[in-house]
Each structure stands twice: as structure tokens, then as C-alpha cells.
Amino acid sequence: MHEKTLAELSQALQSKALSSVELTQHYLKRIEQLDGNLNSYITVTAESALEQAAAADARIAAGNATALTGIPLAHKDLFCTQGQRTSCGSKMLDNFISPYESTVTQRFLDAGAVSLGKTNLDEFAMGSSTESSFYGPTRNPWDTDRVPGGSSGGSAAAVAGRLCVAATGTDTGGSIRQPAGFTALTGLKPTYGRVSRWGMVAYASSLDQGGPMARTAEDCALMLQVMAGFDAKDSTSVDQPVPDYSAGLNDSLKGLRIGLPKEYFAAGLDAATSDAISAAVKQFQALGAEIKEISLPNAELAIPAYYVIAPAEASSNLSRFDGVRFGYRCDNPADLTDLYKRSRAEGFGAEVKRRIMVGTYALSAGYYDAYYLKAQKIRRLIKNDFMAAYEQVDVILCPTSPTPAFRIGEKIDDPVSLYLTDIYTITANLAGVPGVALPAGFANGLPLGMQLLGPYFSEARLLNIAHQYQQVTDWHQRAPAGY
Amino acid sequence: MQWEIVIGLEIHAQLTTASKIFSGSATTFGAEPNTQASLIDLGMPGTLPVLNAQAVRNAVKFGLAIDAEIGMTNVFARKNYFYPDLPKGYQTSQMDHPIVGKGHLDITLDDGTVKRVGVTRAHLEEDAGKSLHEDFHGMSGIDLNRAGTPLLEIVSEPDMRSAKEAVAYAKTIHSLVRYLGICDGNMAEGSLRCDCNVSIRPKGQAEFGTRCEIKNVNSFRFIEKAINTEVQRQIELIEDGGKVVQETRLYDPNKDETRSMRSKEEANDYRYFPCPDLLPVVLEPSFIEEVRGELPELPQQKRERFESQFGLSTYDASVLSASRELADYFEQVQQTCGDAKLAANWVMGELSSLLNKEGLDIEQSPVSATQLGGMILRIKDNTISGKIAKMVFEALAAGEGDSADAIIDAKGLKQVTDSGAIEAMLDEVLAANAAQVEQYRASDEAKRGKMFGFFVGQAMKASKGKANPQQVNELLRKKLEG
Amino acid sequence: MSLDRTDVEKIAHLARIAISEDEIPATTAKLSGILDLIDKMQAVDTSNVTPLAHPLETIQRLRADEVTESNQRDAYQAIAPATEEGLYLVPKVIE
């Protein structure tokens, strides 16, 4: 059963060849057998999953099912789910039972999807390896000595390890696309504002965006159909109609203009990844696309700008974790300041504390202009680069990361080297444009990823391009050995 | 040394909205602790703010009323600091781009002179919760019902030169926000709170002295006392060779002193930055015009109209226009009786002292405007005299009748104007006081004046005050001369 | 840009994060390394560039002034570290 894609399973459920309860039980069993090693889930909600599955079967029988009804999914543990622990991978929220439901997970509940549980992540989504989680690192099913990427590494490993059909992720600087690249998945970061952030615990509010992670572009389209849409509870949510993301999947790529940013194919890119993208370029040409070299002249400024803006917003967003109304509180605080300082020092991990401190510094008196304001100006330059590029091309093709998955522990003591792995992904967050990551090949048994970035609200086109590529390649069909 | 006092005020006005500025929680005062604190107000992870339209409208109303520049694009920023009554660890406020920019306000001082005070800006922000310091085993309790209540922070220029001016300014703001219906002005419930920035400088010096901020002064009386106390402290400090330290202080009305706030001692670095969860608020010119159209007549306009339309003195006009309710009451009395001066006299005289004595607001007046107007009509048409009117007014206040007419009827207070009846009554009075009549007639002009009053008194007494005093005068004079 | 111990202590205090004596050297080094990375921004001239706070540059939507919330105190306080009589408890607040 777990070999099938979401689209295939959806059909099997609708035709009653399979019941959601059977399917859910199957996945729960796989989690029990295989997740001890992967550590992709923080919380497995077997009981409620089976209840949801039974309800889904009833709904299918009643004839009012959606494409997602009865499909066992997993949610990144950054989405609040009512009555369940929502930990954000942090000791700070280890005891946090969310009193409310996020818009994204509510939409899946309304669609009749089954939630198997909550997946592991870098603490508060701050990281690119899922090693900074309070619940320990997640392993990459393609090589369990390696990281699955991050911060949505738990979702990536769970989908790649066939421990759920598809999953939700969030992407602030590449946290959907980079792990998708590391695990041979298809993952989409929508346009900023396309998916509601209500109930998605904030890391950097002006960059965060939820999106789907699945095996194929076709599955991502089905997932995004549920996730996307206006939400009055989120001021940054965009009130624009949601297209049918599956409708155009089979459109021809004839005449499609694909841009290759020369800055992204310079020094520092792993040779195998570079070769894989060259091969993909040929495939796209064969599908009728035109290839053009373009320039994103300010690309190299993206990392410094991102590592000001994201920590600055995070330093403020995470001030609410003060040991007063929810979450971790230190023992026997001597006074108010002690309560704050020890609750936060003991509740947050090293990387979160580092980013809070960097952000605090960047916003502090005397440094605001040189850091925060400067970064926002560079953000403008980067957005302008994209807008200029989209005058010439329809989409931009580039790698998702400079190398395939690295080893667990390899970069953990060197934050700067870890930050540098975000080089290809963070520009899209700064500019707010959508991007889809998809597998482009393998090197030494490790997946190689690439991504397509499009103009605002071009998700349907991006999925169409990815889908067409997946019609002529089989990277996305490969499964890690033992899964 | 002659010192000059420099005062600027920051007034926080709670805007009258049904729900909070960024959440759908109620803003009702006095609810059980934390029963009006929603997910958003509590700063629960993952929650997001959405701006209340009414808060924006109220702020724009205020801006238009003080003739200010309106921030057509205004931006919310986060002011970051840790405090238990601040659930998110930051206050959502406005910094570089407030909704209301530079404006001004005219205040009337006690001597009737008008002074213009500059308003630097007014911005929207969320209120904090409350810390309750009763002892919970050595802990404080936090109530977040108030957290997220919309505030308009109105910042004045340092234009005031005495505590009295500061109070006059605060009263003018108080009156204005109530006129506009954007704040209930209830200072006891904290709907209007005042921070006073106070400094002194040698008279004639151009640069300002170091200022202290007295936080949260919650009545007009305390504004005056707190400023005077603080000024005294600063003068003594400097004259003793000390230096004023810029700091936040708290006024203790029991001890009549200000003291440094320990918790705010450390230099704050609020790390303001634009709130990434909220987008710029862009106002359309058509919206501004719509709000302008909703503006009521403002206190100053009303005062001027009372002067020109009714011929009232500046003082009377400014007293009667101080609150919208009082002005409305006065205008209704005026409409009923058609006599603005009598209406003004009665409202500012008998009615005001009655309300003062009973501790009532004008809205709670036991005598309605129509009742008072109706009574004044009876003075005008000579049904009753001014003296009888006071009795009628008291009876109205005591609820002894629905209208002046009913009371006049029931108590038989109708003035006697039938000259035949008055003459008959006078004849009796003169007959009863024949000796005095003799005396009067024998006296010279100078003495007669005084004695005449005696006969009037006797006549009014005989008529139980009901005889028309004018007629009594005329007829009495004729009879005595005769 | 390299930080010293006093900077780190000041930042940690502003952020209300306790930092122990033996954590200071490593934290100082790591933060300095990150700031070196960030300082690469200074190379570009941005004097005529308008800052960008939100990628799409859309405007704030306003909510109708309606009460939509009801009392959920018990549910919300069930996850609180310390409450009494409906209040959240904290070490004594001194003003």
C-alpha cells in the first residue's frame, strides 16, 4: 500500500478497493517498526488517527468525500493541533497542549484527511538539518547516518520513509525545499500569503510559509488545494481565488522560458548536483522549453540579509515564551528576572538562543540602521532581481542546496557553515515568490534536488512543470532501501 | 532664581470599541480576571493580530478634530520589553508612521484667555494587562482582560508652563474625546490616563532642563498636585546643588510625593521594528471625508456659536460647552423656553449647584431639560416670579410633579396679576400699617426709598409671594404717593 | 564585527536569557562569527533603496468591530504553569 502515491491511494479509497482504516493501520504499523531508527515523529496520534479513518470511511460511503478523505498524513510539529502536544521541537513547549487548531490542519480535518501525528523539526524551525530538535535528530532514510535536511526534516523523512502518504512543512529559508532535495521528494513553498499562518508557530513572520511535501508534483497539487486560501485570521493572507492546481498538470511546456541564474552555478556547487541539473535542462528542452541564462546580481547578499531579518523577527516572536502563561517554567524562580532568564535559558536550545541573541543585537539601539534596515533594503534589491528576471523568463531553475545530505554532527558546531547551505533557497523567501523542489538524480545513493522558482501565485504553473518532468523521469519513484 | 516650568503630557485614551484592537474579545470593564483574554490576547504561539476598523476610525476622528495631519499610510511597530502584563513580550504600537501627526488644540485658562497647545502626534497601540499585587504567597497575579484594549496615545508638545495649564489641557482633551464619542473618559476606570513630563529651567533659558516622567496620573486633581510636587522636588534638588536625573517616577497621592520607579530604572532598549504580522494601514481620501462628515460640532465651535447665536459671554459659553451632555441639555432648555440667557443662568446656577450637591452628572439630573425649559416659560409669561420659580425647581427636583405647570397648579403658586385683587390686598396692608404710612408720607425722598421696601415686603408676605412684584411696586407707589 | 563579553552579557540580558560564565567564551565566538557573515551586507551601497518589510507590499485589512470570543479561561489556564483565582502567578512585581 505504501508504495502508492497520494493520487493513487485517493482513487483506491474512493473506489473502496481499500479502506482508510486499513491504510491507517498499515502506516501506524510501519511507524512502529521503522520510526525508532528514523525519529521522524515527535508524537504519533494513533487513537485519533483511527477515529478519523473510520469517519473518513463513513464519509466515502456516504459519497461526499474529497480527494484527501481518508489519506494518512503527518503535520510538522509547528502547526497547532487542538488537544495535542505542539512542541515545535523545543523543551520550551514539551508540555504545550494546544488549546486551538491551526487553519492548515483544520482544513485537512475538514477535507477528511487522517493525521498520523506530528513530525520532528529543528527547534522552532531554526535549522537546516533537524539536529537542533529537543527530541533528537531525525535520520535520512536514504542514509541513516545523514541528516534529512531541515527544518521540515521530520516530514521529509516520514514521507521518504513511507511512514505517511504526504506531510505538511513550513519554509522560512528553504525548510521545505532543502529537505525535499535531501530525500528525493517534491515540496512546494507557496507565494507568501497563499497559505494561512494562523496556528503555525512563528519563526520569522514575514518569511514563514506553510506548504506540502509529497512524493510527486501531482500529490503536492492535491495537498496545496486543501492548504491554500484566504484566511481572515491572518492579516498577511492574500485574498485571491485559489485555482485548481491539478487542472493544468498536463499542460505542455512548449515555449516555456526557463532561466538559469549564473550566480547559482558558480563556485561552491557540488559537481554531481551541477551535472544533474544540466541533465534536467536537457529534459526540459526536450519537453519544449527554452533555456536562458539570467542574473540575480544580489544573490550573494541573501544570506547576510536573511540572517538579520529572520533572527530579528524571531527574537521578538519568541519573547512570548516567558514561563508565565504556557510552556516551560524554571523551578523556584528567585524573582521575575530570574523567572524569565532561567525559563528561557533552560527551555530553548543553543541555536534558538543564538538566533534570538543575533536578532536582539540587530534591533538594538545604535545597530538598527546598520543591520535591520540595511537588510530590508537588500531584501528590496533581491525582490527587484526576481521581478527583473521574470520579465525575461517564466521560471528560474536552480539547485536546492550546494551538496547532497551531509552527515549528522558534521556541521552542528559550526553555525556559519550550516547557514551557508541555505544559499539557494532563502532568496525565494526574501522575495516571497513560490518555489517547488523536486528530485533531479542521485549521487552515491544520495538524492540530488533542484527547484523551480516562479512569479507570485504561479504555483499551478510550477506544479505543471514539475509534473511534466516527472512524466519523463523516475527519480521520484525510487524508494530508499528498506522502506 | 526664577524658574520656568515646562510640561508636556502623554494621554492614553482607551477607545470605545466593542472588541479589542487585534482580537474579537470584549472590552467590558470589570469582568472576572482573564475571562476576556482570548488566544490572541494571551499571546498563544501561532496566533496573529487583525486590526479593528473602529479603532482606526476613532483615531482618524481625533486627528481631524485637532486639525492634524492624518497618516494616510501608517505602520504598526513592535516595542519589545519583558513584563508580566505584556503577554507577547512586545507591545504593538506605532513609531515612525503614526496615524495622527502634528495638530493643535486651544485651551481656555481660568482667566478666560485662550492658549494654543501643540499635539506632536497620536498613535494607536494596545493596552497591557494588570498586575495585582495582593499577596498570593509572595507572588503577583496577572489579569490580562485589559491586554489588547485599543489605546490612542496623544503626545503634546512641551507647551505648558504651569500645572494649571496642564490640567486645562487634560480637561480639554477629556472633553474632546467625549464629544467625539471615541473614549468614555472614565478616569476612575483608567479609560483616560496621563503621563506628565516635567522639567524646569531658569527663566529666559532657551534649552530645556532634564525631564522626569510621572506615570499614570489618573485624575485632574492629581495631575495638578503631582506636577507641583515634582516641580518643587526639582527646584529643591537643583538649588541644593543636585542634578535632575531623567527617569520615570510614580506619584503617591497619600504622601503627596513622587518616587522613582525601580522596575523602570534600567535604560530601556525597546528595539522597535515594523510588526511583520501587520501590514501598512493605508487610508483612502474618501474614508477621511466620510469620517469628517461624521464629526459632531466640537467644543470650540460650540462655544463660538453659543456666543454669537445666543449672545452669551465667553465664560458662560465655555462652561456650557465643556461637555457635550451639558451643552445638549442647555440647548434643549433654550429651545423649550426660547430664552438663552435665562436658560444659561438656570443651568449654570440652580441646576449646577443641585447636581454638585447631589454628586450627579448632567445625564442623571432629576430635572429634565424640558421641565426646566417649561418652568422658565412660566417665569417669562409672568405666571410665576423668579422667587417662586426656585420653589418650583426644588419641587421638580424632589419629583413632586411632572412639570412646572402641574406643580404651580397643585401648590397654587400662580402669580396674582389681577390689579383689582392686588389693589384690594394693598389696601388691607396699608390699613394694617397706618402708622408707617403716615411716617412715609412725612419723610423726605431719601428715607422713603428704604421704607418703601418695607411695604413691598409686607405686601408679598400677604400674597404669599404670589403677587406680581412689578405690579405690586407700581400700585403701591401710586397708593402711597396718592 | 566582533563582540566582547560585555556585549554578549548585555544582549543576553535584553533577551532575558541566562548565560553562565563558562558559556560566554563560546557564545561570544559563535555570535562574532555570525556577525562577520552578516557584515558582508555592508559592502553594497543601499543609500537610495527603500526598505522592504513585506514581500507582496499589500495593505492591512480591517476587521469589523465585533465581539467573537467567549470566556475560555479554564481551557487556556489548564496549560499554565501557575494560576490562582483565575490569575496567572509570577514572582512579585515591584514597581
Coordinates of C-alpha atoms in Angstrom, one line a residue, chain A residues 54 104 155 183 399:
Chain A
A54 CA -13.3 5.4 10.5
V104 CA -3.9 24.5 7.8
S155 CA 8.1 15.5 7.5
T183 CA 15.2 13.0 0.5
P399 CA 19.8 23.7 -7.1

